Short mmCIF file of C-alpha atoms in Angstrom, two decimals:
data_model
loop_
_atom_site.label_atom_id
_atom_site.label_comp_id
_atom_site.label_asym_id
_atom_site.label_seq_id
_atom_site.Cartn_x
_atom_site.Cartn_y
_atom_site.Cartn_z
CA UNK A 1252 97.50 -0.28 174.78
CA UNK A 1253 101.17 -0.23 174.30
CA UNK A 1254 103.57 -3.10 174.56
CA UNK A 1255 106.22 -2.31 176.22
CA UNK A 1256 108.50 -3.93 174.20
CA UNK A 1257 107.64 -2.06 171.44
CA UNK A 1258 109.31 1.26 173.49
CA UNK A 1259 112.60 2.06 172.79
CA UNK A 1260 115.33 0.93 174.95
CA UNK A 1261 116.08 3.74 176.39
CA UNK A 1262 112.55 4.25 177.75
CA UNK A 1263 112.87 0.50 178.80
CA UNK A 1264 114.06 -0.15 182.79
CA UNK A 1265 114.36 -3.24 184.74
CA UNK A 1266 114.21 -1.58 187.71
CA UNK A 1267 110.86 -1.93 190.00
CA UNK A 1268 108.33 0.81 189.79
CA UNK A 1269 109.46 1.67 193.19
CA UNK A 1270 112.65 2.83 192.40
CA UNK A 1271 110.94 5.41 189.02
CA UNK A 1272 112.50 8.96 189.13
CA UNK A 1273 109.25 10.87 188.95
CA UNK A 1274 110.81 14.40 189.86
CA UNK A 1275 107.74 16.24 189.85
CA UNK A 1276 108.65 20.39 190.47
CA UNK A 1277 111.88 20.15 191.53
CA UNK A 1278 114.74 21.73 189.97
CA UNK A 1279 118.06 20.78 191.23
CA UNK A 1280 121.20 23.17 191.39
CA UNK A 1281 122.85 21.47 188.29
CA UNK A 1282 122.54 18.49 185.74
CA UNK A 1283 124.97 17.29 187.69
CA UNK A 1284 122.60 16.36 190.10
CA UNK A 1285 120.50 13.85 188.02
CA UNK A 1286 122.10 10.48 187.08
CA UNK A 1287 123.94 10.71 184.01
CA UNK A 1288 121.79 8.51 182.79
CA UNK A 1289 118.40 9.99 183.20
CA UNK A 1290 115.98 10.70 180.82
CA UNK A 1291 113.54 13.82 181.22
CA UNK A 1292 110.64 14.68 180.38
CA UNK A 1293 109.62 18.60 180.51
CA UNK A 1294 106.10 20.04 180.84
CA UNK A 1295 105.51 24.08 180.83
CA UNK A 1296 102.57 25.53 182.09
CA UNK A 1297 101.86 22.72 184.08
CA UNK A 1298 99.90 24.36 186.54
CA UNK A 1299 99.45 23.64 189.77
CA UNK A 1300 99.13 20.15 190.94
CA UNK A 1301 95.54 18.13 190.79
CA UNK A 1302 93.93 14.94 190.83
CA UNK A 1303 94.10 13.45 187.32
CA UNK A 1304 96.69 15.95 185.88
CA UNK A 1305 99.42 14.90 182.91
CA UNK A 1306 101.88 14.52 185.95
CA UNK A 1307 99.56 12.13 187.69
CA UNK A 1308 98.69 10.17 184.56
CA UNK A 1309 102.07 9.86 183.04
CA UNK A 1310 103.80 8.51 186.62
CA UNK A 1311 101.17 6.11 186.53
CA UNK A 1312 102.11 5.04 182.92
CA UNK A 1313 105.52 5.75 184.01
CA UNK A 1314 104.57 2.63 186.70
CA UNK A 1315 103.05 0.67 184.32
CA UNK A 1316 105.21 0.01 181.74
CA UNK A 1317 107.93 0.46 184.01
CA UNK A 1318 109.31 3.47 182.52
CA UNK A 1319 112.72 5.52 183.73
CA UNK A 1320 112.45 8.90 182.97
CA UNK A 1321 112.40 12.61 185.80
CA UNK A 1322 109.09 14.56 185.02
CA UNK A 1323 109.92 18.33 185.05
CA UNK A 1324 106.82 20.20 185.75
CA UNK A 1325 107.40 24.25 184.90
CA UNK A 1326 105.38 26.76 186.12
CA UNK A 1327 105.27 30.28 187.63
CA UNK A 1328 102.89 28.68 190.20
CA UNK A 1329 105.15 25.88 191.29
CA UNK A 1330 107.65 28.77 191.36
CA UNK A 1331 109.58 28.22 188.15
CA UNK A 1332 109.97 31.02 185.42
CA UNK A 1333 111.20 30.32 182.28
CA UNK A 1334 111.67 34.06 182.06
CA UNK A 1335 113.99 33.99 185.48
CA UNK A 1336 117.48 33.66 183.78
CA UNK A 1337 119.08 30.64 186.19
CA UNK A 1338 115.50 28.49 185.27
CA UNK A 1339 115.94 29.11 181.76
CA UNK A 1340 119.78 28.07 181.36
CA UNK A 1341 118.97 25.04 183.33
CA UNK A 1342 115.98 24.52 180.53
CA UNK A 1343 118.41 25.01 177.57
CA UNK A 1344 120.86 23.00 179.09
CA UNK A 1345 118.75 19.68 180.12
CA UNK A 1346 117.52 20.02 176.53
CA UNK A 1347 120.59 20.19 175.01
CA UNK A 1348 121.79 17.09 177.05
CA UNK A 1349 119.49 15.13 173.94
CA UNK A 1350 118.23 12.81 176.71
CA UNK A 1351 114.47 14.71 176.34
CA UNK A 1352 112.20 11.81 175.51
CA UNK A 1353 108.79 13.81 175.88
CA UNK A 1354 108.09 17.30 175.69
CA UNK A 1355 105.00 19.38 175.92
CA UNK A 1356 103.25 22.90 176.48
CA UNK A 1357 100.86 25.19 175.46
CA UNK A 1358 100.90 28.76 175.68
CA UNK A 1359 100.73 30.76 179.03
CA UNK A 1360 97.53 31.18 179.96
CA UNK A 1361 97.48 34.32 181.66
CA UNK A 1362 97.65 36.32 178.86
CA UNK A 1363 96.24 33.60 176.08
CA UNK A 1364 93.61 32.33 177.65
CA UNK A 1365 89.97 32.66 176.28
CA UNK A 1366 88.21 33.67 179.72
CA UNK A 1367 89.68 37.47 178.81
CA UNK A 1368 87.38 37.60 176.02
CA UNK A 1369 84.10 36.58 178.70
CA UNK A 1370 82.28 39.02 180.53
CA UNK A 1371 83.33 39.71 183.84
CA UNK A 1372 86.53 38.19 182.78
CA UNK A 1373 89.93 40.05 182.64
CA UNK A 1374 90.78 42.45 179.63
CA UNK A 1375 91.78 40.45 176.33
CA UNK A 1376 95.44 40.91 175.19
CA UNK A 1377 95.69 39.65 171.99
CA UNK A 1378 92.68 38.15 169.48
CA UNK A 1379 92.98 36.09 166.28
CA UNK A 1380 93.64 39.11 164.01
CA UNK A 1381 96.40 40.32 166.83
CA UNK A 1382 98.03 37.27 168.75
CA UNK A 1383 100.70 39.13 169.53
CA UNK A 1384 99.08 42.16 171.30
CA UNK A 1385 96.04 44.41 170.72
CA UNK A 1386 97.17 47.73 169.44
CA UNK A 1387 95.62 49.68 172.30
CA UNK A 1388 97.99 47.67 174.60
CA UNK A 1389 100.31 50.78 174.28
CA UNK A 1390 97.95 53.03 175.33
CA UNK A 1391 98.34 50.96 179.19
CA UNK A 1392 101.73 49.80 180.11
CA UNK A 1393 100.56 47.05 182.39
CA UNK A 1394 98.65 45.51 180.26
CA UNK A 1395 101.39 45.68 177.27
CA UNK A 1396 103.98 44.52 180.27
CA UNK A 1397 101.53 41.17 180.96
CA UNK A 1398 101.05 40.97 176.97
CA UNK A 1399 104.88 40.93 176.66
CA UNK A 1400 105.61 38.33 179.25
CA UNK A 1401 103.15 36.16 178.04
CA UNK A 1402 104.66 36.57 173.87
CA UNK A 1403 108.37 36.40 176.02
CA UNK A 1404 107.32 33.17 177.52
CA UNK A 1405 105.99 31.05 174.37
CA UNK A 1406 109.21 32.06 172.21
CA UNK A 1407 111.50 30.78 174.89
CA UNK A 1408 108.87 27.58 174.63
CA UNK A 1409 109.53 27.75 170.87
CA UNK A 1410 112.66 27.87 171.08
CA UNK A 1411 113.17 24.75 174.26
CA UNK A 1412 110.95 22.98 171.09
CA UNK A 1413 113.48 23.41 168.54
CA UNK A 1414 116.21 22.87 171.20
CA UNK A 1415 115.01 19.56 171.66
CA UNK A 1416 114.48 18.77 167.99
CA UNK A 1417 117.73 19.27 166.64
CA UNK A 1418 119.16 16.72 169.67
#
């Protein structure tokens, strides 16, 4: 377990559990609109909402150790593309605010998901030897097109990581 102590001040609050900013899916207009205080944390490719999900377990760590921080969940699903230009500047600019305690993602799974290379499963994009497209991609332009969203979407993650890092 961790003593709470131990945590950084700024992840420290002395406000109830009650009153935690746990901002699951929702994107306000501006930065404006958080307290110029808060601390985020972002999570891309969330996925949709379930029982026992990171978003679930970290507010209730978040209650625990009585933790201040807004929980941005991103996700075409939830209706958030990091591809849709007004989602990503908000991204670049929450990041650049320095005030991102916790970051994490993994690749979109539409296109780099294992279950395309099971039977009965979709068509595989991209394979060890080719992660960023199978050459007969160009040979059908919707495939390539879901191929190149899916490569689009983990360099913008790259570069949100290395955003992040250098704040």
């Amino acid at each position: 377990t961790i003593d709470p102590k131990s945590l950084p001040n700024h992840l420290q609050s002395s406000t109830s559990s009650s009153n935690l900013i746990a901002a699951t899916s929702i994107i306000p207009a501006t930065l404006s609109d958080f307290a110029p205080d808060a601390y985020f944390v972002i999570h891309l490719f969330s996925g949709p909402r379930r029982a026992g999900d990171f978003d679930e377990q970290f507010r209730d760590l978040m209650g625990y150790y009585n933790l201040l921080l807004t929980v941005l969940s991103f996700d075409i699903c939830l209706g958030y593309d990091i591809l849709d230009s007004d989602h990503w500047i908000f991204l670049v600019r929450i990041c650049e605010t320095g005030r991102v305690r916790l970051r994490m993602a993994g690749p979109p799974c539409s296109t780099w998901s294992r279950l395309r290379h099971l039977a009965g499963g979709p068509p595989p994009l991209r394979s060890r030897r080719f992660p960023w497209g199978l050459p007969m991609l160009s040979e059908n332009a919707v495939l390539k097109g879901q191929c190149d969203r899916g490569t689009m979407m983990l360099k913008r993650t790259i570069t949100l990581m290395t955003i992040v890092s250098t704040y």
